[in-house]
Short mmCIF file of C-alpha atoms in Angstrom, two decimals:
data_model
loop_
_atom_site.label_atom_id
_atom_site.label_comp_id
_atom_site.label_asym_id
_atom_site.label_seq_id
_atom_site.Cartn_x
_atom_site.Cartn_y
_atom_site.Cartn_z
CA MET A 1 377.46 259.73 49.80
CA ALA A 2 374.58 257.62 48.67
CA ALA A 3 371.36 259.46 48.26
CA ALA A 4 368.90 258.84 51.06
CA ALA A 5 366.21 256.36 50.12
CA ARG A 6 362.85 257.93 49.60
CA ALA A 7 359.97 256.59 51.59
CA PRO A 8 357.38 254.88 49.40
CA ARG A 9 354.50 257.15 48.51
CA ARG A 10 351.31 256.13 50.23
CA ARG A 11 348.34 255.64 47.99
CA ARG A 12 345.21 257.47 48.95
CA PRO A 13 342.35 255.12 49.78
CA ARG A 14 339.92 254.76 46.91
CA PRO A 15 336.71 256.70 47.59
CA PRO A 16 333.90 254.21 48.27
CA GLY A 17 331.61 255.92 45.78
CA ARG A 18 333.84 254.95 42.84
CA ARG A 19 333.53 251.28 43.75
CA LEU A 20 329.75 251.54 44.14
CA PHE A 21 329.28 253.31 40.80
CA ALA A 22 331.52 250.72 39.14
CA PHE A 23 329.26 247.96 40.48
CA ASP A 24 326.18 249.57 38.93
CA ARG A 25 327.91 250.14 35.59
CA GLU A 26 328.69 246.44 35.32
CA PHE A 27 325.02 245.76 34.57
CA GLY A 28 325.55 247.48 31.21
CA THR A 29 322.26 249.37 31.33
CA ARG A 30 321.62 253.08 31.06
CA PHE A 31 319.23 253.20 34.04
CA VAL A 32 319.90 251.62 37.44
CA ALA A 33 317.33 251.90 40.23
CA GLY A 34 318.09 250.93 43.81
CA ALA A 35 315.90 250.65 46.89
CA ASP A 36 316.59 250.37 50.62
CA GLU A 37 314.75 251.00 53.87
CA ALA A 38 315.37 252.60 57.27
CA GLY A 39 313.76 251.79 60.60
CA ARG A 40 313.13 248.10 60.05
CA GLY A 41 314.26 247.12 63.55
CA CYS A 42 312.79 250.02 65.53
CA LEU A 43 310.29 249.87 68.38
CA ALA A 44 308.74 253.17 67.34
CA GLY A 45 308.28 255.28 64.25
CA PRO A 46 307.62 254.50 60.61
CA LEU A 47 309.42 252.20 58.26
CA VAL A 48 310.71 254.38 55.42
CA ALA A 49 311.70 252.95 52.03
CA ALA A 50 313.39 254.98 49.32
CA ALA A 51 314.35 254.34 45.72
CA VAL A 52 316.83 256.23 43.56
CA LEU A 53 317.25 256.05 39.78
CA PHE A 54 320.57 256.96 38.16
CA ASP A 55 320.87 257.63 34.43
CA TYR A 56 324.41 256.61 33.50
CA GLU A 57 324.30 258.40 30.16
CA ARG A 58 323.70 261.73 31.89
CA LEU A 59 325.69 261.17 35.08
CA SER A 60 328.82 263.29 34.74
CA ARG A 61 332.23 262.85 36.32
CA SER A 62 331.59 265.88 38.50
CA ASP A 63 328.33 264.26 39.68
CA MET A 64 330.18 261.11 40.69
CA ARG A 65 332.92 263.13 42.36
CA ALA A 66 330.24 264.92 44.36
CA LEU A 67 329.08 261.50 45.55
CA SER A 68 332.56 260.05 46.05
CA THR A 69 331.88 259.45 49.76
CA LEU A 70 328.62 257.63 49.03
CA ASN A 71 328.36 254.44 51.07
CA ASP A 72 326.01 252.43 53.24
CA SER A 73 324.16 254.99 55.38
CA LYS A 74 324.97 253.00 58.53
CA GLN A 75 328.67 253.68 57.88
CA GLN A 76 328.09 257.43 57.61
CA THR A 77 327.76 260.03 60.32
CA ALA A 78 324.53 262.00 60.56
CA GLU A 79 326.39 265.06 59.27
CA ARG A 80 327.72 263.19 56.25
CA ARG A 81 324.27 261.80 55.42
CA GLU A 82 322.78 265.28 55.60
CA ALA A 83 325.51 266.57 53.28
CA LEU A 84 324.93 263.78 50.75
CA TYR A 85 321.15 264.07 50.79
CA PRO A 86 320.76 267.24 48.63
CA VAL A 87 323.48 266.03 46.27
CA ILE A 88 321.59 262.78 45.67
CA LEU A 89 318.38 264.71 45.02
CA ARG A 90 320.22 266.90 42.50
CA VAL A 91 322.10 264.13 40.71
CA ALA A 92 319.46 261.39 40.60
CA THR A 93 316.99 261.21 37.72
CA ARG A 94 314.16 260.12 40.03
CA VAL A 95 313.74 259.68 43.78
CA ALA A 96 310.77 258.19 45.64
CA VAL A 97 310.06 257.80 49.36
CA ILE A 98 307.45 255.47 50.87
CA SER A 99 306.51 255.59 54.56
CA ARG A 100 304.58 252.93 56.48
CA CYS A 101 303.20 253.78 59.94
CA ALA A 102 303.36 251.68 63.11
CA PRO A 103 299.68 250.55 63.03
CA GLY A 104 300.13 249.41 59.43
CA ILE A 105 303.23 247.43 60.40
CA ASP A 106 301.28 245.83 63.25
CA ARG A 107 298.43 244.82 60.93
CA ARG A 108 300.46 243.47 58.01
CA GLY A 109 303.64 242.32 59.70
CA LEU A 110 307.09 243.85 59.40
CA HIS A 111 308.52 241.73 56.60
CA VAL A 112 305.44 242.00 54.38
CA THR A 113 305.32 245.76 54.97
CA ASN A 114 309.02 246.11 54.20
CA LEU A 115 308.87 244.22 50.90
CA ALA A 116 305.75 246.08 49.78
CA ALA A 117 307.33 249.45 50.56
CA LEU A 118 310.52 248.58 48.64
CA HIS A 119 308.42 247.39 45.69
CA ASP A 120 306.29 250.54 45.66
CA ALA A 121 309.35 252.79 45.84
CA LEU A 122 311.02 251.01 42.93
CA ALA A 123 307.80 251.10 40.89
CA ARG A 124 307.72 254.89 41.22
CA VAL A 125 311.23 255.49 39.89
CA ALA A 126 311.71 252.65 37.39
CA ARG A 127 311.49 253.25 33.66
CA ASP A 128 311.86 251.17 30.51
CA GLY A 129 315.27 249.62 30.13
CA CYS A 130 316.30 249.91 33.78
CA ILE A 131 317.39 247.27 36.24
CA CYS A 132 315.83 247.39 39.70
CA LEU A 133 318.08 246.50 42.63
CA SER A 134 316.83 245.86 46.16
CA ASP A 135 318.94 245.50 49.26
CA GLY A 136 318.94 241.95 50.56
CA PHE A 137 315.43 240.80 49.75
CA PRO A 138 313.75 240.18 46.38
CA VAL A 139 310.52 242.14 45.96
CA ALA A 140 307.33 241.40 44.05
CA GLU A 141 307.60 241.29 40.29
CA LEU A 142 308.03 244.51 38.35
CA PRO A 143 307.93 244.98 34.55
CA HIS A 144 311.70 245.46 34.60
CA ASP A 145 314.78 243.35 35.24
CA GLN A 146 315.30 242.84 38.96
CA GLN A 147 318.03 241.64 41.28
CA ALA A 148 318.31 241.40 45.06
CA VAL A 149 321.81 242.34 46.20
CA VAL A 150 322.99 241.01 49.56
CA GLY A 151 324.73 243.84 51.37
CA GLY A 152 323.65 246.08 48.52
CA ASP A 153 323.88 249.33 50.46
CA ALA A 154 327.66 248.82 50.60
CA ARG A 155 327.97 247.57 46.99
CA SER A 156 325.61 249.53 44.72
CA ALA A 157 325.57 253.31 44.30
CA ALA A 158 321.82 253.35 43.63
CA ILE A 159 321.04 251.28 46.73
CA ALA A 160 323.47 253.27 48.89
CA ALA A 161 321.88 256.53 47.71
CA ALA A 162 318.44 255.12 48.57
CA SER A 163 319.69 254.11 52.02
CA VAL A 164 320.86 257.68 52.68
CA VAL A 165 317.56 259.19 51.49
CA ALA A 166 315.54 256.74 53.62
CA LYS A 167 317.67 257.28 56.73
CA VAL A 168 317.72 261.08 56.51
CA THR A 169 313.97 261.22 55.85
CA ARG A 170 313.19 258.96 58.79
CA ASP A 171 315.59 260.66 61.20
CA ARG A 172 314.07 264.04 60.40
CA PHE A 173 310.61 262.63 61.15
CA MET A 174 311.77 261.24 64.49
CA HIS A 175 313.37 264.56 65.43
CA ARG A 176 310.00 266.23 64.84
CA ALA A 177 308.36 263.47 66.89
CA ASP A 178 310.66 264.37 69.77
CA VAL A 179 308.94 267.75 69.93
CA THR A 180 305.39 266.39 69.78
CA HIS A 181 306.14 263.51 72.18
CA PRO A 182 308.53 264.95 74.80
CA GLY A 183 310.07 262.54 77.26
CA TRP A 184 310.70 259.56 75.00
CA GLU A 185 313.93 261.13 73.63
CA PHE A 186 313.11 260.20 70.03
CA ALA A 187 315.74 262.61 68.73
CA SER A 188 318.54 260.60 70.36
CA HIS A 189 317.56 256.99 69.60
CA VAL A 190 315.13 257.63 66.67
CA GLY A 191 312.94 254.75 67.83
CA TYR A 192 315.49 251.98 68.31
CA ALA A 193 315.32 249.79 71.41
CA THR A 194 318.04 251.46 73.43
CA ARG A 195 318.21 251.23 77.19
CA GLU A 196 317.02 254.84 77.44
CA HIS A 197 314.08 254.16 75.15
CA ARG A 198 312.99 251.08 77.09
CA ALA A 199 313.25 253.03 80.35
CA ALA A 200 311.05 255.80 78.89
CA ILE A 201 308.40 253.25 77.89
CA GLU A 202 308.39 251.75 81.38
CA ARG A 203 308.14 255.23 82.90
CA LEU A 204 305.73 256.96 80.49
CA GLY A 205 303.98 254.20 78.54
CA ILE A 206 303.64 254.18 74.78
CA THR A 207 302.80 256.64 72.03
CA PRO A 208 300.88 256.16 68.76
CA LEU A 209 304.32 255.75 67.14
CA HIS A 210 305.10 252.50 68.98
CA ARG A 211 304.81 249.15 67.21
CA LEU A 212 302.81 246.91 69.49
CA SER A 213 303.42 243.74 67.47
CA PHE A 214 307.06 243.78 68.58
CA GLN A 215 307.41 241.54 71.62
CA SER A 216 309.70 243.88 73.48
CA ALA A 217 310.48 243.33 77.15
CA ALA A 218 309.79 247.05 77.60
CA TYR A 219 306.08 246.37 76.97
CA GLN A 220 305.70 243.52 79.44
CA GLN A 221 304.74 245.67 82.43
CA LEU A 222 302.22 247.74 80.47
CA ALA A 223 298.50 247.02 80.18
CA LEU A 224 298.23 247.16 76.38
#
């Protein structure tokens, strides 16, 4: 009898972190810094920018394996982001976090605030010989090579790591805000314009965490 045909062996999907680290290595530099932000589109809470610097001469295989699931923070669960956060802090050469409050966003404008925060975060981690990568938008000039990467949080390991740090930092802040501002349910929507958040604003009004420059329909019935 003919031997039964073996089913083709399925290949395991390539961990996203390998692809992201490969992208950074293509720049051919020892140091790669990446920056991203969290909370840009929120009605309440700070805008948080983070930057992460990786040293590719010191980054070991075990370090990269530990970050094999690294990816855009929006594609991660809260549990996965929390698990990656301490690993990033351990593996990265430098990490910086910049926070900009709601009144500051209202005074300067969201886009200006965002670019300035990304710039300041990169300036704190960058060092001679590095390339500075920002997600989506170019930032003000730095004394280092720079490149804006469209969709960078899903392409670059340094940017993806920064997106995780920024998101975890901001979510933790909004969970604490849920305790100090009960009723707005900040722990569930972390400041985004969900139906529940808009209903809370209509019912309870606003807090010092709310961005008044955003022309949200939830504000229309309030005497601001």
